[in-house]
């Protein structure tokens, strides 16, 4: 294979190193800015090259010993060898680069705040969904990496919550003790996936299985793990992984688990999406809440189970397309004795158009990767005063802001390091009607 020496100029949007070979861009994993590396070219086409580091000729002063022993093989986190103090400038740079590429704003003069760092940068992932595999004579939870046959075992991931890792080890031992096997597509039997969620220190376990379901002895043994408060399974033998479309069967424990936010208690059912990083979710919701004026009428899109909507005293219409979210939201409204929030399970675009025609809103909260044409036009035609836009896709965010600049000024932009050690960045933008 062809080998080249490359100087790394910057990091790309996925955290990969970027250098140039004969003026053609080259993407190199596990390489940092200001490093000189010898690489093996593993892919080449008309537009770009991909390289694999063979050796480091000059290392960056910001390179640290990786916190992950699977750093060289696992493709889940791209920044584990970069000093965490440098993550914020890098992520802010991703946002600014997208704005420079897709907008005509004077980006250096936009009100972009500093990146809000995560207080707990490791062990923050409170939700894991992992394939069950049979490897070296035993059942494991692990991920086969893209474009390779390398299996990353996931029971000791430094990004996963320590309690989840402890439970994964115990559950693996139980599965092997009970002689469980991974899923066999030919006979449609076996264990496919395992999902664990840590909701305020209580573990919820969900198995996705073949037609044979879950053995009672496995349920009995897992229920003896002190932190496990509920066990569920769903049978799914289709190739798609939209597991929420299937029915879930509870075989042990509580139907809902309590979660504390805004000095209130909310109840989560098994299907409703729980934030991967609950502490940063609370930070995000606190910021959004601070942006909502008293007495303002609010339209909230993709509201989930209503954590924010049930914590403000405004009149709110909240919309989500998932019926289990809305069911939990309504149950929580009853539990909290809140009657000023209307929760609707409807298509987001259709409901936004209908609601904006029906009444006038002072604030629209849009949590989505990008604003659809329907939402965009509804904001403009109904003359919404304030828009709070939350997106984890900088390019889509930038394009939407460019489309709205004729009607809205950017009041503030707040980037969030919701997923430390990954290249992802989430941004809250407050827009004010001109």
Short mmCIF file of C-alpha atoms in Angstrom, two decimals:
data_model
loop_
_atom_site.label_atom_id
_atom_site.label_comp_id
_atom_site.label_asym_id
_atom_site.label_seq_id
_atom_site.Cartn_x
_atom_site.Cartn_y
_atom_site.Cartn_z
CA UNK A 1 0.00 0.00 0.00
CA UNK A 2 1.07 3.59 -0.65
CA UNK A 3 2.64 5.47 2.28
CA UNK A 4 2.98 9.23 2.77
CA UNK A 5 4.25 11.71 5.37
CA UNK A 6 1.57 14.26 6.30
CA UNK A 7 1.39 17.37 8.46
CA UNK A 8 -1.97 17.64 10.24
CA UNK A 9 -3.46 21.11 9.79
CA UNK A 10 -6.72 20.83 11.75
CA UNK A 11 -9.48 18.51 12.95
CA UNK A 12 -12.48 17.67 10.79
CA UNK A 13 -16.12 17.67 11.87
CA UNK A 14 -15.86 14.03 12.97
CA UNK A 15 -12.68 14.61 14.97
CA UNK A 16 -10.36 13.16 12.36
CA UNK A 17 -7.06 14.81 11.47
CA UNK A 18 -6.92 16.71 8.19
CA UNK A 19 -3.79 17.07 6.08
CA UNK A 20 -3.02 17.49 2.39
CA UNK A 21 -1.16 15.32 -0.10
CA UNK A 22 -0.43 17.04 -3.41
CA UNK A 23 -3.14 19.56 -2.52
CA UNK A 24 -5.76 16.80 -2.05
CA UNK A 25 -7.42 16.57 1.36
CA UNK A 26 -6.59 13.53 3.46
CA UNK A 27 -8.63 12.38 6.48
CA UNK A 28 -6.62 10.56 9.15
CA UNK A 29 -8.05 9.04 12.33
CA UNK A 30 -6.05 9.31 15.56
CA UNK A 31 -4.11 12.35 14.36
CA UNK A 32 -4.11 15.83 15.94
CA UNK A 33 -3.29 19.34 14.65
CA UNK A 34 0.43 20.20 14.39
CA UNK A 35 1.42 16.54 14.24
CA UNK A 36 3.55 15.02 11.49
CA UNK A 37 2.61 11.42 10.79
CA UNK A 38 3.51 8.65 8.40
CA UNK A 39 0.29 7.21 7.02
CA UNK A 40 -0.81 4.33 4.89
CA UNK A 41 -3.38 5.36 2.28
CA UNK A 42 -6.38 3.06 2.73
CA UNK A 43 -8.83 4.82 0.41
CA UNK A 44 -8.45 7.16 -2.53
CA UNK A 45 -10.91 8.76 -4.90
CA UNK A 46 -11.21 11.88 -7.00
CA UNK A 47 -12.10 14.15 -4.07
CA UNK A 48 -10.22 12.89 -1.02
CA UNK A 49 -7.88 10.38 0.59
CA UNK A 50 -8.16 8.41 3.81
CA UNK A 51 -5.06 7.46 5.73
CA UNK A 52 -4.15 5.24 8.66
CA UNK A 53 -1.37 6.30 11.02
CA UNK A 54 1.70 4.08 10.80
CA UNK A 55 3.94 6.18 13.06
CA UNK A 56 4.11 9.61 14.72
CA UNK A 57 7.10 11.66 13.60
CA UNK A 58 6.10 14.72 15.65
CA UNK A 59 3.40 14.64 18.32
CA UNK A 60 1.14 17.51 19.40
CA UNK A 61 1.70 19.15 22.79
CA UNK A 62 -2.04 18.65 23.34
CA UNK A 63 -1.84 14.88 22.90
CA UNK A 64 -2.46 12.97 26.14
CA UNK A 65 -2.56 9.31 26.97
CA UNK A 66 -5.96 8.10 25.82
CA UNK A 67 -8.48 7.42 28.56
CA UNK A 68 -9.74 4.44 26.53
CA UNK A 69 -7.83 1.21 25.99
CA UNK A 70 -9.84 0.65 22.79
CA UNK A 71 -8.85 4.04 21.37
CA UNK A 72 -7.08 2.64 18.29
CA UNK A 73 -9.96 0.39 17.26
CA UNK A 74 -13.26 1.73 18.61
CA UNK A 75 -14.87 4.35 16.38
CA UNK A 76 -17.24 5.65 19.04
CA UNK A 77 -15.18 8.55 20.45
CA UNK A 78 -12.71 10.49 18.30
CA UNK A 79 -11.15 12.86 20.87
CA UNK A 80 -9.93 10.56 23.65
CA UNK A 81 -6.27 11.47 23.01
CA UNK A 82 -6.85 15.25 22.95
CA UNK A 83 -6.43 17.23 26.17
CA UNK A 84 -9.98 17.95 27.37
CA UNK A 85 -9.12 21.65 27.78
CA UNK A 86 -8.82 21.81 23.98
CA UNK A 87 -12.23 20.26 23.27
CA UNK A 88 -14.16 23.50 23.78
CA UNK A 89 -12.09 25.54 21.29
CA UNK A 90 -12.32 22.71 18.76
CA UNK A 91 -16.10 22.39 19.08
CA UNK A 92 -16.64 26.14 18.94
CA UNK A 93 -14.48 26.08 15.82
CA UNK A 94 -16.78 23.49 14.20
CA UNK A 95 -19.74 25.80 14.79
CA UNK A 96 -17.93 28.87 13.46
CA UNK A 97 -16.65 27.01 10.39
CA UNK A 98 -20.21 25.94 9.54
CA UNK A 99 -21.46 29.51 9.92
CA UNK A 100 -18.65 30.83 7.72
CA UNK A 101 -19.37 28.22 5.06
CA UNK A 102 -23.16 28.47 4.89
CA UNK A 103 -24.00 32.05 5.93
CA UNK A 104 -23.06 35.63 5.11
CA UNK A 105 -22.82 36.67 8.77
CA UNK A 106 -19.74 38.36 10.13
CA UNK A 107 -19.12 35.26 12.23
CA UNK A 108 -16.37 36.74 14.41
CA UNK A 109 -18.87 39.34 15.66
CA UNK A 110 -21.80 36.99 16.32
CA UNK A 111 -22.84 36.62 20.00
CA UNK A 112 -21.41 33.10 20.36
CA UNK A 113 -20.80 32.27 24.01
CA UNK A 114 -18.14 29.94 25.35
CA UNK A 115 -18.84 26.22 25.12
CA UNK A 116 -20.57 24.96 28.25
CA UNK A 117 -18.38 22.09 29.41
CA UNK A 118 -19.76 18.94 30.98
CA UNK A 119 -18.99 18.81 34.70
CA UNK A 120 -18.50 15.05 34.49
CA UNK A 121 -16.63 14.37 31.25
CA UNK A 122 -16.26 10.60 31.77
CA UNK A 123 -18.90 8.03 32.71
CA UNK A 124 -21.64 10.39 31.56
CA UNK A 125 -23.60 8.03 29.30
CA UNK A 126 -26.64 6.88 31.29
CA UNK A 127 -28.16 4.97 28.35
CA UNK A 128 -26.46 2.18 26.39
CA UNK A 129 -27.91 0.00 23.63
CA UNK A 130 -25.55 -2.79 22.65
CA UNK A 131 -25.59 -5.88 20.41
CA UNK A 132 -25.21 -9.26 22.09
CA UNK A 133 -22.51 -11.37 20.43
CA UNK A 134 -20.90 -14.77 20.86
CA UNK A 135 -17.13 -14.39 20.96
CA UNK A 136 -14.38 -16.76 22.08
CA UNK A 137 -16.83 -19.26 23.50
CA UNK A 138 -18.99 -16.87 25.52
CA UNK A 139 -21.74 -14.28 25.24
CA UNK A 140 -20.57 -10.66 25.32
CA UNK A 141 -21.99 -7.20 24.75
CA UNK A 142 -19.91 -5.58 22.05
CA UNK A 143 -19.79 -3.74 18.75
CA UNK A 144 -18.14 -4.88 15.54
CA UNK A 145 -16.45 -1.81 14.12
CA UNK A 146 -17.37 -0.53 10.67
CA UNK A 147 -15.28 -1.86 7.79
CA UNK A 148 -13.55 -4.39 10.03
CA UNK A 149 -14.15 -7.59 11.99
CA UNK A 150 -12.82 -6.08 15.21
CA UNK A 151 -15.12 -6.57 18.20
CA UNK A 152 -15.06 -3.83 20.84
CA UNK A 153 -16.21 -5.24 24.17
CA UNK A 154 -18.39 -2.64 25.88
CA UNK A 155 -18.61 -3.68 29.53
CA UNK A 156 -15.85 -1.31 30.65
CA UNK A 157 -16.31 1.75 28.43
CA UNK A 158 -14.98 4.89 30.20
CA UNK A 159 -17.79 7.00 28.70
CA UNK A 160 -20.51 4.75 30.08
CA UNK A 161 -21.91 5.23 33.56
CA UNK A 162 -19.86 3.14 36.04
CA UNK A 163 -23.00 1.56 37.49
CA UNK A 164 -24.09 0.49 34.01
CA UNK A 165 -20.64 -1.06 33.41
CA UNK A 166 -20.88 -2.96 36.68
CA UNK A 167 -24.31 -4.30 35.75
CA UNK A 168 -23.15 -5.25 32.24
CA UNK A 169 -20.42 -7.46 33.73
CA UNK A 170 -22.89 -9.12 36.09
CA UNK A 171 -25.46 -9.64 33.33
CA UNK A 172 -22.84 -11.15 30.99
CA UNK A 173 -21.88 -13.61 33.73
CA UNK A 174 -25.53 -14.55 34.25
CA UNK A 175 -26.14 -15.05 30.52
CA UNK A 176 -23.16 -17.38 30.27
CA UNK A 177 -24.09 -19.22 33.45
CA UNK A 178 -27.55 -19.82 31.94
CA UNK A 179 -25.99 -20.88 28.61
CA UNK A 180 -27.74 -18.12 26.65
CA UNK A 181 -26.77 -17.61 23.01
CA UNK A 182 -26.74 -14.68 20.66
CA UNK A 183 -29.35 -14.27 17.93
CA UNK A 184 -29.37 -16.72 15.03
CA UNK A 185 -31.17 -15.23 12.05
CA UNK A 186 -31.79 -18.64 10.45
CA UNK A 187 -33.80 -20.05 13.37
CA UNK A 188 -34.97 -16.61 14.66
CA UNK A 189 -33.88 -17.43 18.22
CA UNK A 190 -31.43 -15.99 20.72
CA UNK A 191 -30.59 -12.62 22.27
CA UNK A 192 -30.15 -9.66 19.90
CA UNK A 193 -29.67 -6.47 21.90
CA UNK A 194 -29.39 -5.27 25.47
CA UNK A 195 -30.33 -1.78 26.63
CA UNK A 196 -29.56 -0.44 30.09
CA UNK A 197 -30.65 2.93 31.46
CA UNK A 198 -29.53 4.47 34.73
CA UNK A 199 -32.38 6.71 35.87
CA UNK A 200 -31.29 8.40 39.09
CA UNK A 201 -29.33 5.36 40.25
CA UNK A 202 -31.96 2.81 39.26
CA UNK A 203 -31.19 0.42 36.40
CA UNK A 204 -33.80 -0.50 33.82
CA UNK A 205 -32.96 -3.55 31.66
CA UNK A 206 -34.43 -4.28 28.22
CA UNK A 207 -33.63 -7.28 26.01
CA UNK A 208 -34.47 -7.57 22.33
CA UNK A 209 -34.83 -11.28 21.62
CA UNK A 210 -35.76 -13.82 19.00
CA UNK A 211 -38.93 -15.90 19.08
CA UNK A 212 -37.81 -17.78 22.20
CA UNK A 213 -37.99 -14.68 24.39
CA UNK A 214 -36.19 -14.51 27.73
CA UNK A 215 -35.56 -17.51 29.98
CA UNK A 216 -37.20 -17.25 33.44
CA UNK A 217 -33.93 -18.26 35.12
CA UNK A 218 -32.18 -15.30 33.47
CA UNK A 219 -34.90 -12.96 34.73
CA UNK A 220 -34.66 -14.43 38.23
CA UNK A 221 -30.89 -14.02 38.45
CA UNK A 222 -30.78 -10.49 36.99
CA UNK A 223 -33.55 -9.39 39.36
CA UNK A 224 -31.18 -10.21 42.23
CA UNK A 225 -28.83 -7.40 41.16
CA UNK A 226 -29.55 -4.71 43.73
CA UNK A 227 -29.61 -1.73 41.35
CA UNK A 228 -31.91 -3.40 38.78
CA UNK A 229 -35.44 -2.12 39.30
CA UNK A 230 -37.16 -3.46 36.18
CA UNK A 231 -36.60 -6.02 33.42
CA UNK A 232 -38.34 -5.99 30.04
CA UNK A 233 -38.07 -7.79 26.74
CA UNK A 234 -39.43 -7.42 23.24
CA UNK A 235 -39.43 -10.03 20.48
CA UNK A 236 -38.13 -8.70 17.17
CA UNK A 237 -36.97 -10.91 14.31
CA UNK A 238 -37.12 -8.25 11.58
CA UNK A 239 -34.02 -6.65 10.08
CA UNK A 240 -35.01 -3.13 11.08
CA UNK A 241 -34.13 -1.84 14.54
CA UNK A 242 -37.15 0.33 15.28
CA UNK A 243 -37.71 -1.65 18.45
CA UNK A 244 -40.17 0.87 19.92
CA UNK A 245 -42.70 -0.22 17.30
CA UNK A 246 -42.98 -3.59 19.03
CA UNK A 247 -44.77 -4.41 22.26
CA UNK A 248 -42.67 -4.53 25.43
CA UNK A 249 -43.31 -7.15 28.12
CA UNK A 250 -42.38 -6.45 31.72
CA UNK A 251 -41.11 -9.54 33.54
CA UNK A 252 -39.86 -7.90 36.72
CA UNK A 253 -40.17 -4.71 38.73
CA UNK A 254 -41.57 -1.23 38.27
CA UNK A 255 -43.47 0.01 35.22
CA UNK A 256 -42.00 3.52 35.55
CA UNK A 257 -38.88 4.94 37.16
CA UNK A 258 -38.66 8.38 38.82
CA UNK A 259 -36.33 11.12 37.57
CA UNK A 260 -35.70 14.42 39.37
CA UNK A 261 -35.39 17.63 37.38
CA UNK A 262 -36.28 21.27 38.23
CA UNK A 263 -36.93 20.17 41.84
CA UNK A 264 -39.76 17.98 40.59
CA UNK A 265 -40.20 14.26 40.12
CA UNK A 266 -41.09 12.87 36.69
CA UNK A 267 -41.91 9.29 35.76
CA UNK A 268 -40.32 7.56 32.76
CA UNK A 269 -41.86 4.52 31.11
CA UNK A 270 -39.70 1.99 29.28
CA UNK A 271 -40.22 3.35 25.75
CA UNK A 272 -39.81 7.07 26.37
CA UNK A 273 -36.38 8.40 25.43
CA UNK A 274 -34.20 9.19 28.42
CA UNK A 275 -31.30 11.64 27.88
CA UNK A 276 -27.93 9.99 27.36
CA UNK A 277 -26.33 12.74 29.46
CA UNK A 278 -28.97 13.81 32.02
CA UNK A 279 -26.78 16.45 33.70
CA UNK A 280 -26.17 18.29 30.43
CA UNK A 281 -29.85 17.88 29.54
CA UNK A 282 -30.71 19.71 32.78
CA UNK A 283 -28.20 22.45 31.89
CA UNK A 284 -29.76 22.81 28.45
CA UNK A 285 -33.29 22.99 29.83
CA UNK A 286 -32.27 25.56 32.46
CA UNK A 287 -30.82 27.75 29.71
CA UNK A 288 -33.96 27.45 27.61
CA UNK A 289 -36.17 28.19 30.61
CA UNK A 290 -34.18 31.36 31.31
CA UNK A 291 -34.92 32.56 27.75
CA UNK A 292 -38.72 32.35 28.10
CA UNK A 293 -40.37 35.60 29.26
CA UNK A 294 -43.00 35.48 31.98
CA UNK A 295 -46.55 35.40 30.62
CA UNK A 296 -45.35 34.40 27.13
CA UNK A 297 -47.42 31.81 25.26
CA UNK A 298 -45.19 28.96 24.12
CA UNK A 299 -45.26 26.40 21.30
CA UNK A 300 -42.81 23.58 22.05
CA UNK A 301 -41.81 21.11 19.33
CA UNK A 302 -40.43 17.62 20.07
CA UNK A 303 -41.26 18.01 23.75
CA UNK A 304 -40.50 14.45 24.88
CA UNK A 305 -42.18 13.71 28.21
CA UNK A 306 -42.44 17.40 29.06
CA UNK A 307 -39.52 17.99 31.46
CA UNK A 308 -39.31 21.68 30.54
CA UNK A 309 -42.96 22.28 29.69
CA UNK A 310 -44.12 21.08 33.11
CA UNK A 311 -41.56 23.24 34.91
CA UNK A 312 -42.62 26.66 33.60
CA UNK A 313 -45.70 28.69 34.52
CA UNK A 314 -46.46 29.73 30.94
CA UNK A 315 -49.36 28.66 28.80
CA UNK A 316 -47.87 25.94 26.58
CA UNK A 317 -48.85 23.82 23.60
CA UNK A 318 -46.38 20.93 23.35
CA UNK A 319 -46.13 18.57 20.39
CA UNK A 320 -44.37 15.25 19.89
CA UNK A 321 -44.83 12.56 17.25
CA UNK A 322 -44.30 9.62 19.61
CA UNK A 323 -47.40 8.50 21.44
CA UNK A 324 -45.46 7.04 24.38
CA UNK A 325 -43.84 10.44 24.99
CA UNK A 326 -47.20 12.16 25.05
CA UNK A 327 -48.71 9.48 27.30
CA UNK A 328 -45.88 9.95 29.81
CA UNK A 329 -46.20 13.73 29.49
CA UNK A 330 -49.93 13.65 30.25
CA UNK A 331 -49.41 11.23 33.16
CA UNK A 332 -46.72 13.53 34.56
CA UNK A 333 -49.01 16.55 34.15
CA UNK A 334 -51.61 14.80 36.29
CA UNK A 335 -48.97 13.74 38.80
CA UNK A 336 -47.69 17.35 39.08
CA UNK A 337 -51.19 18.90 38.99
CA UNK A 338 -50.33 20.98 35.90
CA UNK A 339 -53.26 22.04 33.74
CA UNK A 340 -51.78 24.86 31.65
CA UNK A 341 -49.93 22.60 29.21
CA UNK A 342 -51.69 21.00 26.24
CA UNK A 343 -49.83 17.93 24.97
CA UNK A 344 -50.53 16.82 21.39
CA UNK A 345 -49.37 13.66 19.62
CA UNK A 346 -49.25 14.80 16.00
CA UNK A 347 -46.98 15.21 12.99
CA UNK A 348 -44.67 18.12 13.89
CA UNK A 349 -44.98 19.96 10.56
CA UNK A 350 -48.74 19.61 10.26
CA UNK A 351 -49.35 20.52 13.89
CA UNK A 352 -47.05 23.55 13.71
CA UNK A 353 -48.94 24.92 10.71
CA UNK A 354 -52.31 24.28 12.36
CA UNK A 355 -51.34 25.77 15.73
CA UNK A 356 -49.74 28.88 14.23
CA UNK A 357 -52.89 29.51 12.18
CA UNK A 358 -55.09 28.90 15.20
CA UNK A 359 -53.38 31.21 17.71
CA UNK A 360 -50.47 33.59 18.24
CA UNK A 361 -47.40 32.37 20.10
CA UNK A 362 -44.77 34.59 21.69
CA UNK A 363 -42.12 31.86 21.79
CA UNK A 364 -41.48 28.76 19.69
CA UNK A 365 -39.02 26.17 21.01
CA UNK A 366 -37.74 24.00 18.16
CA UNK A 367 -35.62 21.01 19.16
CA UNK A 368 -34.62 19.45 15.85
CA UNK A 369 -31.62 18.92 13.62
CA UNK A 370 -32.99 21.44 11.14
CA UNK A 371 -36.12 23.53 10.65
CA UNK A 372 -38.42 22.12 7.99
CA UNK A 373 -39.96 24.39 5.38
CA UNK A 374 -43.31 24.10 7.19
CA UNK A 375 -41.83 25.30 10.51
CA UNK A 376 -39.79 28.01 8.76
CA UNK A 377 -42.85 29.45 7.00
CA UNK A 378 -45.02 29.20 10.11
CA UNK A 379 -42.51 31.25 12.12
CA UNK A 380 -42.42 33.95 9.47
CA UNK A 381 -46.13 34.13 8.64
CA UNK A 382 -47.32 34.06 12.26
CA UNK A 383 -44.66 36.62 13.30
CA UNK A 384 -43.46 34.70 16.33
CA UNK A 385 -41.50 37.09 18.57
CA UNK A 386 -38.83 34.73 19.92
CA UNK A 387 -37.49 31.46 18.53
CA UNK A 388 -35.33 29.12 20.61
CA UNK A 389 -33.68 26.70 18.20
CA UNK A 390 -31.74 23.69 19.51
CA UNK A 391 -29.72 21.63 17.04
CA UNK A 392 -26.80 19.19 17.13
CA UNK A 393 -26.04 19.63 13.43
CA UNK A 394 -23.94 22.79 12.86
CA UNK A 395 -24.30 22.81 9.05
CA UNK A 396 -28.09 22.48 9.10
CA UNK A 397 -28.28 25.07 11.88
CA UNK A 398 -26.19 27.52 9.86
CA UNK A 399 -28.34 27.10 6.74
CA UNK A 400 -31.52 27.73 8.76
CA UNK A 401 -30.07 30.86 10.36
CA UNK A 402 -29.13 32.21 6.94
CA UNK A 403 -32.70 31.60 5.72
CA UNK A 404 -34.17 33.42 8.75
CA UNK A 405 -31.81 36.41 8.93
CA UNK A 406 -34.20 38.67 7.00
CA UNK A 407 -36.78 38.28 9.78
CA UNK A 408 -34.79 37.46 12.94
CA UNK A 409 -31.68 38.72 14.70
CA UNK A 410 -29.42 36.33 16.57
CA UNK A 411 -29.58 37.35 20.23
CA UNK A 412 -27.25 34.67 21.56
CA UNK A 413 -25.72 31.30 20.66
CA UNK A 414 -24.71 28.85 23.36
CA UNK A 415 -22.73 25.72 22.36
CA UNK A 416 -22.94 22.71 24.69
CA UNK A 417 -20.46 19.86 25.14
CA UNK A 418 -23.26 17.36 25.64
CA UNK A 419 -21.19 14.41 24.42
CA UNK A 420 -17.60 14.77 25.76
CA UNK A 421 -14.77 13.10 23.83
CA UNK A 422 -16.94 12.86 20.71
CA UNK A 423 -16.89 15.47 17.95
CA UNK A 424 -20.60 16.25 18.41
CA UNK A 425 -21.75 19.67 19.56
CA UNK A 426 -25.22 20.87 20.49
CA UNK A 427 -26.16 24.55 20.14
CA UNK A 428 -28.97 26.69 21.57
CA UNK A 429 -29.78 29.79 19.50
CA UNK A 430 -32.09 32.56 20.70
CA UNK A 431 -33.63 34.53 17.81
CA UNK A 432 -35.50 37.84 18.19
CA UNK A 433 -38.01 39.10 15.64
CA UNK A 434 -36.83 42.24 13.81
#
